[in-house]
Amino acid sequence: MNKKLILKLILLSIFLIGFSIRSFAQKKHAFEIKDGHFFYDGKPVQLISGEMHYPRIPHQYWRHRFKMLKAMGLNTIATYVFWNAHETESGEWDFSEDKNLRRYIEIAGEEGLHVILRPGPYACAEWEFGGYPWWLQKVEKLELRSDNAAFLTHTKNYLKRLYQEIGDLQITKGGPIVMIQVENEFGSYAAQRKDIPLDQHRKYNQKIKDQLAEVGFDVPFFTSDGTWLFDGGAIDGVLPTANGEGNIANLKKAVDQYHNGKGPYMVAEFYPGWLAHWAEPHPAIDASIIARKTEEYLQNDVSFNLYMAHGGTNFGFTSGANYDKKHGIQPDLTSYDYDAPISEAGWVTPKFDSLRNVIKKYAKYSIPSVPAPNKVIEIQAIKLSKAADVLSMLEKQKAVQNNTPLTFEKLNQGHGYVLYSRKFNQPISGQLNISGLRDYAVVYVNGEKVGELNRYYNQYSIAVDIPFNSTLDILVENMGRINYGAEIVHNNKGIIAPITINNIEIEGNWEMYKLPMDNAPVFDNLSKSDVYNVGEPKAKALQGRPAFYEGTFNLSEAGDTFLNMEDWGKGIVFVNGKNLGRYWQVGPQQTLFVPGVWLKKEKTRL
């Protein structure tokens, strides 16, 4: 045979094989809602789902966690999309590393899991500001979560950009995304905002659904609310699902009323655990209770989504806060363990075993073995070598000056800390009152600590004695914006109202120093006069003052571990430039999870 012909045949064969592989990889499946059931490729399917959020887990661990979910017996995963994780400033987008939503969804598909997408634009999720970008509060005439032109312009831009990122991963285009949620728990918001007519709430909710369709999302839509809140949250032609509904008769009755008299029936948030706040006990739910309810759902063809199946961690400044009248604010822990069946560090729990055993009885597919956990290491005591005086460092920076204290938002800062400073040419003493504190402050006079103020404990005042020619410093921390309820629209941080001493408003010559802590402090870049060797008298004198500390340690091998911070008061920790999150001696959390992928075998910097 002619050599050229043989070569052409070989090339043609390679092309056909390659085309066949690509065709197989992109084979389209079908998912639809009809006749009161979910159908996958024409066959009825029960969605056995678990919630897991991509930014709460290092991206290097995503596949391991998906394998854990499959081993528990799940066939589906659900995730919120956190708008503020991606649009960090208006028009500036980040879908890299732990925010790489596309890769997260692709890995889920590769592991044989369906994906339920919950893009909001509101998420809740005990996440900072419920997923809204903090800078929305600076947009003129914008009203959150309402039929407001400025707000809807930004939601449309967000959804368009989201579609560009992951639109082709819908099942209609060969991907694993089978359903998309419209808004989130909007019925509860509508019930709380009685100052807005219900028809206006419904108009807004419908517009979010329309925006999702307009940008290109075309898989089945659903809403998610407590069954008693469907009236404000359900949308015509969209499947309503329930949150926290344990009574199947109630579930079916509510869904039938709002969905053409028939199902399918789904509990979109089935709680195997619960969220936790600082200064409050850890909630806990017994594994046997969750196992029994799971079996009841499986027996009655009720699909469900475990919220959370694996919670992970609120790294950095991502944890939100709840609001109640007693405390004003209830900041959420750094750990988002949630008493979930898979622990914060990705470990099997008794709840995992209970659920796996129950699901195995009913699943119509094989359930794989449980993958081995990631390596865990113990680190001996870490010696700190350097300390830096934060007040001294900040006061050398250029201040923002104003007649009255400015909020974080007016200072164009989203998170972290702001130092409010004022010099007094005349002595004054009495009760310092900061009724507009948001959220936590340490008060100093001439560098000496006077005390702490705290929105959680309703501590807004403290006695001060300010001598002639002295300086009052107030270091304020944002402990997370409210993520749920009607108060979400009141989320400015810093100091939002006048400061008084003995009921006299203190105006004039306020200086504000920004400390967003977007990155770890680099001691080599700090002024030498602000940095001390730990152990020398100047470093010891920092006790009671805000300070940075640095240390390094060497490892023979990397692995997951926890830092015990119970003796450290209040602050944040960076490891190799990664912000592990907040610690606070009030508990209940006393340790910070350290993913092994953020450590180094050689020198690790703390």
Coordinates of C-alpha atoms in Angstrom, one line a residue:
M1 CA 0.0 0.0 0.0
N2 CA 1.2 3.6 -0.7
K3 CA 3.0 5.0 2.3
K4 CA 1.2 8.3 2.0
L5 CA -2.1 6.5 2.0
I6 CA -1.1 4.5 5.1
L7 CA -0.1 7.8 6.8
K8 CA -3.4 9.4 5.8
L9 CA -5.3 6.4 7.2
I10 CA -3.4 6.5 10.4
L11 CA -4.1 10.2 10.8
L12 CA -7.7 9.7 10.0
S13 CA -7.9 6.9 12.6
I14 CA -6.3 9.1 15.2
F15 CA -8.7 11.9 14.4
L16 CA -11.7 9.6 14.7
I17 CA -10.5 8.2 18.0
G18 CA -10.0 11.7 19.3
F19 CA -13.4 12.8 18.0
S20 CA -15.0 9.7 19.7
I21 CA -13.4 10.5 23.0
R22 CA -14.5 14.1 22.9
S23 CA -18.0 13.1 21.9
F24 CA -18.2 10.7 24.8
A25 CA -16.9 13.3 27.3
Q26 CA -19.5 15.8 26.1
K27 CA -22.4 13.4 25.8
K28 CA -25.5 15.3 26.8
H29 CA -27.9 14.0 29.4
A30 CA -31.4 15.2 30.2
F31 CA -32.9 16.4 33.5
E32 CA -36.5 17.6 33.8
I33 CA -39.4 18.0 36.1
K34 CA -42.6 16.4 34.9
D35 CA -45.5 14.3 36.2
G36 CA -44.6 15.1 39.8
H37 CA -41.0 13.7 39.6
F38 CA -37.5 14.5 38.7
F39 CA -36.3 12.6 35.6
Y40 CA -32.7 11.9 34.6
D41 CA -32.4 10.6 31.0
G42 CA -36.0 9.7 31.1
K43 CA -36.0 7.8 34.3
P44 CA -37.4 9.0 37.7
V45 CA -34.6 9.9 40.1
Q46 CA -34.4 10.9 43.7
L47 CA -31.9 13.6 44.4
I48 CA -29.8 12.7 47.5
S49 CA -27.8 15.8 47.8
G50 CA -25.3 17.5 50.2
E51 CA -24.3 21.1 50.4
M52 CA -20.6 22.0 50.2
H53 CA -19.1 25.4 49.4
Y54 CA -16.0 25.8 47.3
P55 CA -14.4 28.8 49.0
R56 CA -14.6 27.1 52.4
I57 CA -12.3 24.3 51.3
P58 CA -8.8 24.6 49.7
H59 CA -9.2 23.8 46.0
Q60 CA -6.5 21.0 46.4
Y61 CA -9.0 19.2 48.6
W62 CA -12.1 19.5 46.4
R63 CA -11.8 16.1 44.8
H64 CA -11.2 14.3 48.1
R65 CA -14.3 15.9 49.6
F66 CA -16.4 14.9 46.5
K67 CA -15.2 11.4 47.0
M68 CA -16.3 11.6 50.6
L69 CA -19.8 12.7 49.6
K70 CA -20.1 9.9 47.1
A71 CA -18.9 7.4 49.8
M72 CA -21.7 8.7 52.1
G73 CA -24.1 7.7 49.3
L74 CA -24.9 11.1 47.7
N75 CA -25.6 11.5 44.0
T76 CA -25.8 15.3 44.0
I77 CA -24.0 18.3 45.5
A78 CA -25.3 21.8 46.0
T79 CA -23.4 25.0 46.4
Y80 CA -24.1 28.6 46.8
V81 CA -22.3 31.1 44.5
F82 CA -20.9 33.9 46.6
W83 CA -21.1 37.1 44.6
N84 CA -18.7 39.0 46.9
A85 CA -16.1 36.3 46.5
H86 CA -15.9 37.0 42.8
E87 CA -16.7 40.7 42.2
T88 CA -14.3 42.1 44.8
E89 CA -14.7 45.6 43.4
S90 CA -17.3 46.8 40.9
G91 CA -16.3 45.3 37.6
E92 CA -13.3 43.4 39.0
W93 CA -13.7 39.6 38.9
D94 CA -11.8 36.8 40.6
F95 CA -12.5 33.1 39.7
S96 CA -9.0 31.8 40.6
E97 CA -7.8 29.1 43.0
D98 CA -10.3 28.5 45.8
K99 CA -12.8 30.7 43.9
N100 CA -12.5 28.7 40.7
L101 CA -16.2 27.7 40.6
R102 CA -15.9 26.3 37.1
R103 CA -13.3 23.8 38.1
Y104 CA -15.3 22.9 41.2
I105 CA -18.3 22.0 39.1
E106 CA -16.2 20.1 36.6
I107 CA -14.6 18.0 39.3
A108 CA -18.1 17.2 40.7
G109 CA -19.1 16.0 37.3
E110 CA -16.0 14.0 36.9
E111 CA -16.8 12.3 40.2
G112 CA -20.3 11.4 38.9
L113 CA -22.2 13.9 40.9
H114 CA -25.1 16.1 39.8
V115 CA -24.8 19.8 40.7
I116 CA -27.5 22.1 42.1
L117 CA -26.4 25.7 41.7
R118 CA -27.6 28.4 44.1
P119 CA -26.4 31.7 42.6
G120 CA -28.6 34.0 44.7
P121 CA -27.7 36.8 44.1
Y122 CA -28.4 36.5 47.9
A123 CA -26.9 33.5 49.7
C124 CA -27.2 33.9 53.5
A125 CA -25.0 30.8 54.4
E126 CA -23.5 32.6 57.5
W127 CA -21.3 34.3 54.9
E128 CA -20.2 37.9 55.1
F129 CA -23.1 40.1 54.0
G130 CA -25.0 37.1 52.8
G131 CA -22.8 37.1 49.7
Y132 CA -23.4 40.7 48.6
P133 CA -20.4 42.7 47.8
W134 CA -19.8 45.3 50.6
W135 CA -19.3 48.1 48.0
L136 CA -23.0 47.9 46.9
Q137 CA -23.7 50.1 50.0
K138 CA -21.7 52.9 48.3
V139 CA -23.9 52.9 45.1
E140 CA -26.2 55.9 45.0
K141 CA -29.9 55.2 45.3
L142 CA -29.3 51.4 45.5
E143 CA -31.8 49.4 47.7
L144 CA -30.8 45.8 48.4
R145 CA -33.0 42.9 47.6
S146 CA -35.7 44.9 46.1
D147 CA -37.3 46.0 42.8
N148 CA -34.7 48.8 42.5
A149 CA -33.1 49.8 39.2
A150 CA -29.6 50.4 40.6
F151 CA -29.7 47.0 42.4
L152 CA -31.1 45.1 39.5
T153 CA -28.5 46.6 37.2
H154 CA -25.7 45.1 39.4
T155 CA -27.5 41.7 39.8
K156 CA -27.8 41.4 36.0
N157 CA -24.1 42.2 35.5
Y158 CA -23.3 39.5 38.1
L159 CA -25.5 36.9 36.6
K160 CA -24.2 37.7 33.1
R161 CA -20.6 37.3 34.3
L162 CA -21.5 34.1 36.1
Y163 CA -23.1 32.6 33.0
Q164 CA -19.9 33.4 31.0
E165 CA -18.0 31.4 33.6
I166 CA -20.1 28.3 34.0
G167 CA -23.1 28.5 31.6
D168 CA -21.9 25.7 29.4
L169 CA -21.7 23.4 32.5
Q170 CA -25.5 23.1 32.6
I171 CA -26.9 19.6 31.7
T172 CA -28.6 21.1 28.7
K173 CA -25.1 21.7 27.3
G174 CA -23.4 18.5 28.5
G175 CA -22.4 19.6 32.0
P176 CA -23.5 18.4 35.5
I177 CA -25.7 21.3 36.6
V178 CA -29.2 20.0 36.8
M179 CA -31.1 22.7 38.7
I180 CA -30.7 26.4 39.6
Q181 CA -32.2 28.2 42.5
V182 CA -33.9 31.6 42.1
E183 CA -32.9 34.0 44.9
N184 CA -32.8 32.3 48.3
E185 CA -35.3 32.1 51.2
F186 CA -37.0 35.2 49.9
G187 CA -40.3 34.3 51.6
S188 CA -38.7 34.9 55.0
Y189 CA -37.4 38.3 53.9
A190 CA -40.7 39.3 52.5
A191 CA -42.4 38.3 55.7
Q192 CA -40.0 40.4 57.7
R193 CA -40.1 43.5 55.4
K194 CA -43.8 44.2 55.9
D195 CA -43.1 47.9 55.1
I196 CA -42.9 46.7 51.4
P197 CA -46.1 45.5 49.8
L198 CA -46.1 41.8 49.0
D199 CA -46.8 42.4 45.3
Q200 CA -43.6 44.4 45.1
H201 CA -41.6 41.6 46.8
R202 CA -43.1 39.2 44.2
K203 CA -42.2 41.5 41.4
Y204 CA -38.6 41.6 42.5
N205 CA -38.4 37.8 42.9
Q206 CA -39.8 37.3 39.4
K207 CA -37.3 39.7 37.9
I208 CA -34.4 37.7 39.4
K209 CA -35.9 34.6 37.7
D210 CA -36.2 36.5 34.5
Q211 CA -32.6 37.7 34.7
L212 CA -31.4 34.1 35.1
A213 CA -33.2 33.1 32.0
E214 CA -32.2 36.2 30.0
V215 CA -28.5 35.6 30.6
G216 CA -28.8 32.0 29.3
F217 CA -29.6 29.6 32.2
D218 CA -32.1 27.1 31.0
V219 CA -32.1 24.1 33.4
P220 CA -35.1 23.8 35.8
F221 CA -35.4 26.6 38.3
F222 CA -36.6 26.2 41.9
T223 CA -37.1 28.4 45.0
S224 CA -36.3 27.5 48.6
D225 CA -38.3 28.6 51.7
G226 CA -40.0 27.3 54.8
T227 CA -43.3 25.8 53.7
W228 CA -45.2 28.4 55.7
L229 CA -43.4 31.2 53.7
F230 CA -44.1 30.0 50.2
D231 CA -46.6 32.8 49.7
G232 CA -43.9 35.4 49.6
G233 CA -41.1 33.2 48.1
A234 CA -42.8 31.0 45.5
I235 CA -42.8 32.0 41.8
D236 CA -45.4 30.8 39.2
G237 CA -44.1 27.9 37.2
V238 CA -41.1 27.4 39.4
L239 CA -40.8 24.4 41.7
P240 CA -41.0 25.4 45.4
T241 CA -38.8 23.4 47.8
A242 CA -38.7 23.4 51.5
N243 CA -36.1 24.4 54.1
G244 CA -36.1 22.5 57.4
E245 CA -39.4 20.8 56.8
G246 CA -39.6 17.5 58.7
N247 CA -43.3 16.8 58.2
I248 CA -43.8 15.2 54.9
A249 CA -47.5 15.8 54.9
N250 CA -46.9 19.5 55.3
L251 CA -44.3 19.5 52.6
K252 CA -46.6 17.8 50.1
K253 CA -49.6 20.0 50.9
A254 CA -47.5 23.2 50.5
V255 CA -45.8 22.1 47.2
D256 CA -49.1 20.9 45.7
Q257 CA -50.7 24.3 46.5
Y258 CA -48.1 26.2 44.6
H259 CA -47.0 23.8 41.9
N260 CA -50.0 22.6 39.9
G261 CA -51.2 20.2 42.5
K262 CA -48.2 17.8 42.4
G263 CA -44.5 17.4 43.2
P264 CA -41.8 16.5 43.0
Y265 CA -41.1 17.1 46.7
M266 CA -37.7 18.2 48.0
V267 CA -36.3 19.5 51.2
A268 CA -33.6 21.9 49.9
E269 CA -32.1 22.4 53.3
F270 CA -32.2 19.4 55.6
Y271 CA -30.2 20.3 58.7
P272 CA -28.0 17.5 60.1
G273 CA -26.4 20.2 62.3
W274 CA -26.6 23.9 62.9
L275 CA -24.6 27.1 62.8
A276 CA -22.6 28.5 65.7
H277 CA -21.8 31.9 67.1
W278 CA -19.0 33.3 69.1
A279 CA -19.7 33.4 72.9
E280 CA -22.5 30.8 72.6
P281 CA -22.4 27.0 73.0
H282 CA -22.0 24.7 70.0
P283 CA -25.4 23.4 68.9
A284 CA -25.5 19.6 68.3
I285 CA -28.0 17.2 66.7
D286 CA -27.9 13.5 67.5
A287 CA -26.9 11.3 64.6
S288 CA -29.8 8.8 65.2
I289 CA -32.4 11.6 64.7
I290 CA -30.9 12.6 61.3
A291 CA -30.6 8.9 60.2
R292 CA -34.3 8.3 61.0
K293 CA -35.5 11.4 59.2
T294 CA -33.2 10.5 56.2
E295 CA -34.8 7.0 56.0
E296 CA -38.3 8.6 56.1
Y297 CA -37.4 10.8 53.1
L298 CA -35.9 7.9 51.2
Q299 CA -39.0 5.7 51.8
N300 CA -41.4 8.5 50.6
D301 CA -39.6 9.6 47.5
V302 CA -38.7 13.0 49.0
S303 CA -35.5 14.4 47.6
F304 CA -33.3 16.3 50.0
N305 CA -30.1 18.3 50.3
L306 CA -28.1 18.0 53.6
Y307 CA -27.2 21.5 54.7
M308 CA -24.3 21.1 55.4
A309 CA -22.9 17.8 54.3
H310 CA -19.4 19.3 54.8
G311 CA -19.1 22.9 56.1
G312 CA -15.4 23.7 56.0
T313 CA -14.0 27.0 57.2
N314 CA -14.7 30.7 57.0
F315 CA -11.2 31.6 56.1
G316 CA -10.2 35.3 56.2
F317 CA -13.0 37.7 56.8
T318 CA -15.7 35.7 55.2
S319 CA -17.8 34.8 58.2
G320 CA -21.1 36.7 58.6
A321 CA -23.3 37.5 61.5
N322 CA -26.9 37.1 62.6
Y323 CA -28.9 39.8 64.2
D324 CA -31.3 39.8 67.2
K325 CA -32.6 42.4 69.5
K326 CA -30.8 41.1 72.5
H327 CA -27.3 41.2 71.1
G328 CA -27.6 43.4 68.1
I329 CA -25.2 41.1 66.3
Q330 CA -24.2 37.5 66.7
P331 CA -20.9 37.0 64.8
D332 CA -20.4 33.5 63.3
L333 CA -17.4 31.4 64.1
T334 CA -14.4 30.9 61.8
S335 CA -15.1 27.2 61.8
Y336 CA -18.1 26.2 59.7
D337 CA -18.1 22.7 60.9
Y338 CA -21.9 22.9 61.4
D339 CA -21.9 19.5 63.2
A340 CA -22.0 18.1 59.7
P341 CA -21.4 14.4 58.8
I342 CA -18.0 15.4 57.4
S343 CA -16.0 17.5 59.8
E344 CA -14.4 20.8 59.2
A345 CA -11.1 19.0 58.4
G346 CA -12.7 16.4 56.2
W347 CA -13.0 13.6 58.6
V348 CA -15.6 10.9 58.9
T349 CA -18.0 11.3 61.9
P350 CA -20.6 9.0 63.5
K351 CA -23.2 11.0 61.6
F352 CA -21.5 10.1 58.4
D353 CA -21.5 6.4 59.2
S354 CA -25.2 6.6 60.2
L355 CA -26.2 8.3 56.9
R356 CA -24.1 6.0 54.8
N357 CA -25.7 2.9 56.3
V358 CA -29.2 4.2 55.8
I359 CA -28.6 5.4 52.2
K360 CA -27.0 2.1 51.3
K361 CA -30.4 0.4 52.0
Y362 CA -32.2 2.4 49.4
A363 CA -29.7 3.6 46.8
K364 CA -30.1 2.2 43.3
Y365 CA -26.4 2.6 42.6
S366 CA -23.2 1.3 44.1
I367 CA -21.7 3.4 46.9
P368 CA -17.8 3.4 46.8
S369 CA -15.6 2.9 49.8
V370 CA -14.7 5.8 52.1
P371 CA -11.4 7.5 51.0
A372 CA -8.6 7.7 53.4
P373 CA -8.4 11.0 55.3
N374 CA -5.6 13.5 54.6
K375 CA -2.5 13.3 56.7
V376 CA -2.6 15.0 60.0
I377 CA 0.6 16.2 61.8
E378 CA 1.5 17.6 65.1
I379 CA 3.6 20.7 65.4
Q380 CA 5.6 21.3 68.6
A381 CA 5.5 24.8 70.2
I382 CA 6.1 27.5 67.7
K383 CA 8.6 30.1 68.8
L384 CA 7.8 33.7 67.9
S385 CA 10.8 35.8 67.0
K386 CA 9.5 39.3 66.2
A387 CA 6.8 41.7 67.3
A388 CA 5.6 45.0 65.9
D389 CA 3.6 47.9 67.5
V390 CA 0.5 48.4 65.4
L391 CA -0.5 51.7 66.9
S392 CA 2.9 53.2 66.3
M393 CA 3.0 51.8 62.8
L394 CA -0.4 53.1 61.8
E395 CA 0.2 56.6 63.2
K396 CA 3.2 56.9 60.8
Q397 CA 0.8 56.4 57.8
K398 CA -1.2 59.1 56.1
A399 CA -4.5 59.6 57.9
V400 CA -7.9 60.3 56.5
Q401 CA -9.1 63.5 58.3
N402 CA -12.7 64.5 58.9
N403 CA -14.8 66.5 61.3
T404 CA -16.6 63.3 62.4
P405 CA -15.6 59.6 62.3
L406 CA -16.2 57.9 58.9
T407 CA -17.6 54.4 58.3
F408 CA -15.5 51.7 56.7
E409 CA -17.6 52.2 53.5
K410 CA -16.8 55.9 53.3
L411 CA -13.2 55.1 53.8
N412 CA -13.5 52.7 50.9
Q413 CA -12.6 49.7 53.1
G414 CA -14.6 46.5 53.3
H415 CA -13.0 44.5 56.1
G416 CA -10.4 44.4 58.8
Y417 CA -9.8 47.3 61.2
V418 CA -9.7 51.1 61.4
L419 CA -8.0 53.2 64.0
Y420 CA -10.0 56.3 64.9
S421 CA -7.7 58.8 66.6
R422 CA -8.2 62.3 68.1
K423 CA -5.9 64.6 70.0
F424 CA -7.3 66.7 72.9
N425 CA -5.8 70.0 73.8
Q426 CA -7.9 70.3 76.9
P427 CA -8.5 67.6 79.5
I428 CA -11.8 65.8 79.6
S429 CA -13.1 62.9 81.6
G430 CA -16.3 61.0 81.9
Q431 CA -18.4 58.4 80.0
L432 CA -17.2 57.8 76.5
N433 CA -20.2 56.5 74.4
I434 CA -20.0 55.0 71.0
S435 CA -23.6 54.0 70.3
G436 CA -22.7 53.6 66.6
L437 CA -20.0 51.0 67.1
R438 CA -19.9 48.3 64.5
D439 CA -18.7 46.0 65.9
Y440 CA -15.8 45.7 68.4
A441 CA -13.4 48.3 69.7
V442 CA -10.4 48.6 72.0
V443 CA -9.9 52.0 73.6
Y444 CA -6.5 53.6 74.4
V445 CA -5.5 56.9 76.0
N446 CA -1.9 57.9 75.2
G447 CA -1.3 54.3 74.2
E448 CA -2.5 52.8 77.4
K449 CA -5.5 50.4 77.1
V450 CA -8.6 51.7 78.8
G451 CA -10.9 48.8 77.9
E452 CA -13.1 47.1 75.3
L453 CA -16.4 47.9 73.7
N454 CA -18.5 45.2 72.1
R455 CA -21.7 45.3 70.1
Y456 CA -22.5 41.6 71.0
Y457 CA -22.6 42.4 74.7
N458 CA -24.2 45.8 74.1
Q459 CA -21.2 47.5 75.7
Y460 CA -21.1 50.9 74.0
S461 CA -19.7 53.1 76.8
I462 CA -16.7 53.2 79.1
A463 CA -15.2 55.7 81.6
V464 CA -12.2 57.7 80.3
D465 CA -9.8 60.2 81.7
I466 CA -8.1 62.2 79.0
P467 CA -5.4 64.6 80.3
F468 CA -4.2 67.8 78.7
N469 CA -2.5 67.3 75.3
S470 CA -3.4 63.6 75.0
T471 CA -4.6 61.2 72.3
L472 CA -7.7 59.0 72.3
D473 CA -7.3 55.9 70.0
I474 CA -10.2 53.6 69.2
L475 CA -9.3 50.5 67.2
V476 CA -12.5 49.2 65.6
E477 CA -13.0 45.7 64.1
N478 CA -15.6 44.6 61.6
M479 CA -16.7 41.2 62.8
G480 CA -18.8 40.3 59.8
R481 CA -21.8 41.9 58.2
I482 CA -25.3 40.7 58.9
N483 CA -26.2 37.9 56.5
Y484 CA -29.9 37.1 57.3
G485 CA -33.1 39.0 57.9
A486 CA -34.5 42.5 57.5
E487 CA -31.4 44.1 59.1
I488 CA -29.2 43.1 56.2
V489 CA -29.9 46.5 54.7
H490 CA -28.2 48.2 57.7
N491 CA -24.7 46.9 57.3
N492 CA -22.2 49.8 57.4
K493 CA -19.1 49.1 59.6
G494 CA -16.8 51.1 61.8
I495 CA -18.4 54.0 63.7
I496 CA -21.7 55.1 62.2
A497 CA -22.9 57.7 64.7
P498 CA -21.4 60.5 66.7
I499 CA -19.0 59.8 69.6
T500 CA -19.8 61.5 72.9
I501 CA -18.2 62.1 76.2
N502 CA -20.6 63.0 79.0
N503 CA -23.2 63.5 76.2
I504 CA -21.1 66.1 74.4
E505 CA -20.5 65.2 70.8
I506 CA -16.7 65.0 70.0
E507 CA -16.3 66.7 66.7
G508 CA -13.3 68.0 64.8
N509 CA -9.9 66.7 63.8
W510 CA -10.7 63.0 63.7
E511 CA -7.9 61.0 62.0
M512 CA -8.6 57.5 60.6
Y513 CA -6.0 55.0 59.7
K514 CA -6.9 52.0 57.6
L515 CA -5.9 48.5 58.4
P516 CA -7.8 46.2 56.0
M517 CA -5.4 43.2 56.5
D518 CA -5.9 42.1 52.9
N519 CA -2.4 40.6 53.1
A520 CA -0.2 39.3 55.9
P521 CA 2.1 42.0 57.3
V522 CA 5.7 41.7 56.0
F523 CA 8.0 42.6 58.8
D524 CA 10.9 43.3 56.4
N525 CA 8.8 46.2 55.1
L526 CA 8.0 47.7 58.5
S527 CA 9.9 50.5 60.1
K528 CA 12.7 49.1 62.2
S529 CA 11.6 51.4 65.0
D530 CA 8.3 49.5 65.2
V531 CA 9.8 46.0 65.2
Y532 CA 11.3 44.3 68.3
N533 CA 12.8 41.0 69.1
V534 CA 10.4 38.9 71.2
G535 CA 11.8 38.8 74.7
E536 CA 13.3 42.3 74.8
P537 CA 11.7 44.8 77.2
K538 CA 10.1 46.9 74.4
A539 CA 8.3 43.8 73.1
K540 CA 7.1 42.9 76.5
A541 CA 5.8 46.4 76.8
L542 CA 3.4 45.7 73.9
Q543 CA 1.2 43.7 76.3
G544 CA -2.3 45.3 76.1
R545 CA -1.5 47.1 72.8
P546 CA -2.4 45.7 69.4
A547 CA 0.6 43.9 67.9
F548 CA 1.8 41.8 65.0
Y549 CA 3.9 38.7 65.9
E550 CA 6.0 36.6 63.6
G551 CA 7.6 33.2 63.8
T552 CA 8.9 30.5 61.5
F553 CA 9.1 26.8 61.9
N554 CA 10.4 23.8 59.9
L555 CA 8.5 20.6 59.1
S556 CA 9.8 17.2 58.0
E557 CA 6.5 16.7 56.3
A558 CA 3.3 18.7 55.6
G559 CA -0.1 17.8 56.8
D560 CA -3.4 19.2 58.2
T561 CA -3.2 20.5 61.7
F562 CA -4.9 22.9 64.2
L563 CA -3.5 25.9 66.0
N564 CA -4.5 26.2 69.6
M565 CA -5.3 29.9 70.3
E566 CA -7.0 29.7 73.7
D567 CA -4.4 31.8 75.4
W568 CA -4.2 34.5 72.7
G569 CA -7.2 36.8 73.4
K570 CA -8.5 38.1 70.1
G571 CA -7.1 38.4 66.6
I572 CA -6.3 36.7 63.3
V573 CA -3.6 34.4 62.1
F574 CA -1.8 34.2 58.7
V575 CA 0.2 31.1 57.7
N576 CA 2.4 31.6 54.6
G577 CA 0.2 34.5 53.6
K578 CA -3.1 32.7 54.1
N579 CA -5.6 34.2 56.5
L580 CA -6.9 31.3 58.7
G581 CA -9.6 33.5 60.2
R582 CA -10.5 35.0 63.6
Y583 CA -9.9 33.6 67.0
W584 CA -11.4 34.9 70.3
Q585 CA -11.0 33.7 73.8
V586 CA -14.7 33.8 74.5
G587 CA -15.1 30.6 72.5
P588 CA -16.5 28.1 71.9
Q589 CA -14.0 27.8 69.1
Q590 CA -10.4 27.7 70.5
T591 CA -8.5 26.2 67.5
L592 CA -7.9 27.2 63.9
F593 CA -7.8 24.7 61.1
V594 CA -4.5 24.8 59.1
P595 CA -4.8 22.9 55.8
G596 CA -1.6 21.0 55.1
V597 CA -1.5 22.3 51.5
W598 CA -0.8 25.8 53.0
L599 CA 2.3 24.5 54.9
K600 CA 5.8 23.9 53.6
K601 CA 8.2 21.1 54.4
E602 CA 10.9 23.7 54.8
K603 CA 10.3 27.1 56.4
T604 CA 6.8 28.1 57.2
R605 CA 6.0 31.6 58.2
L606 CA 3.4 32.4 60.9

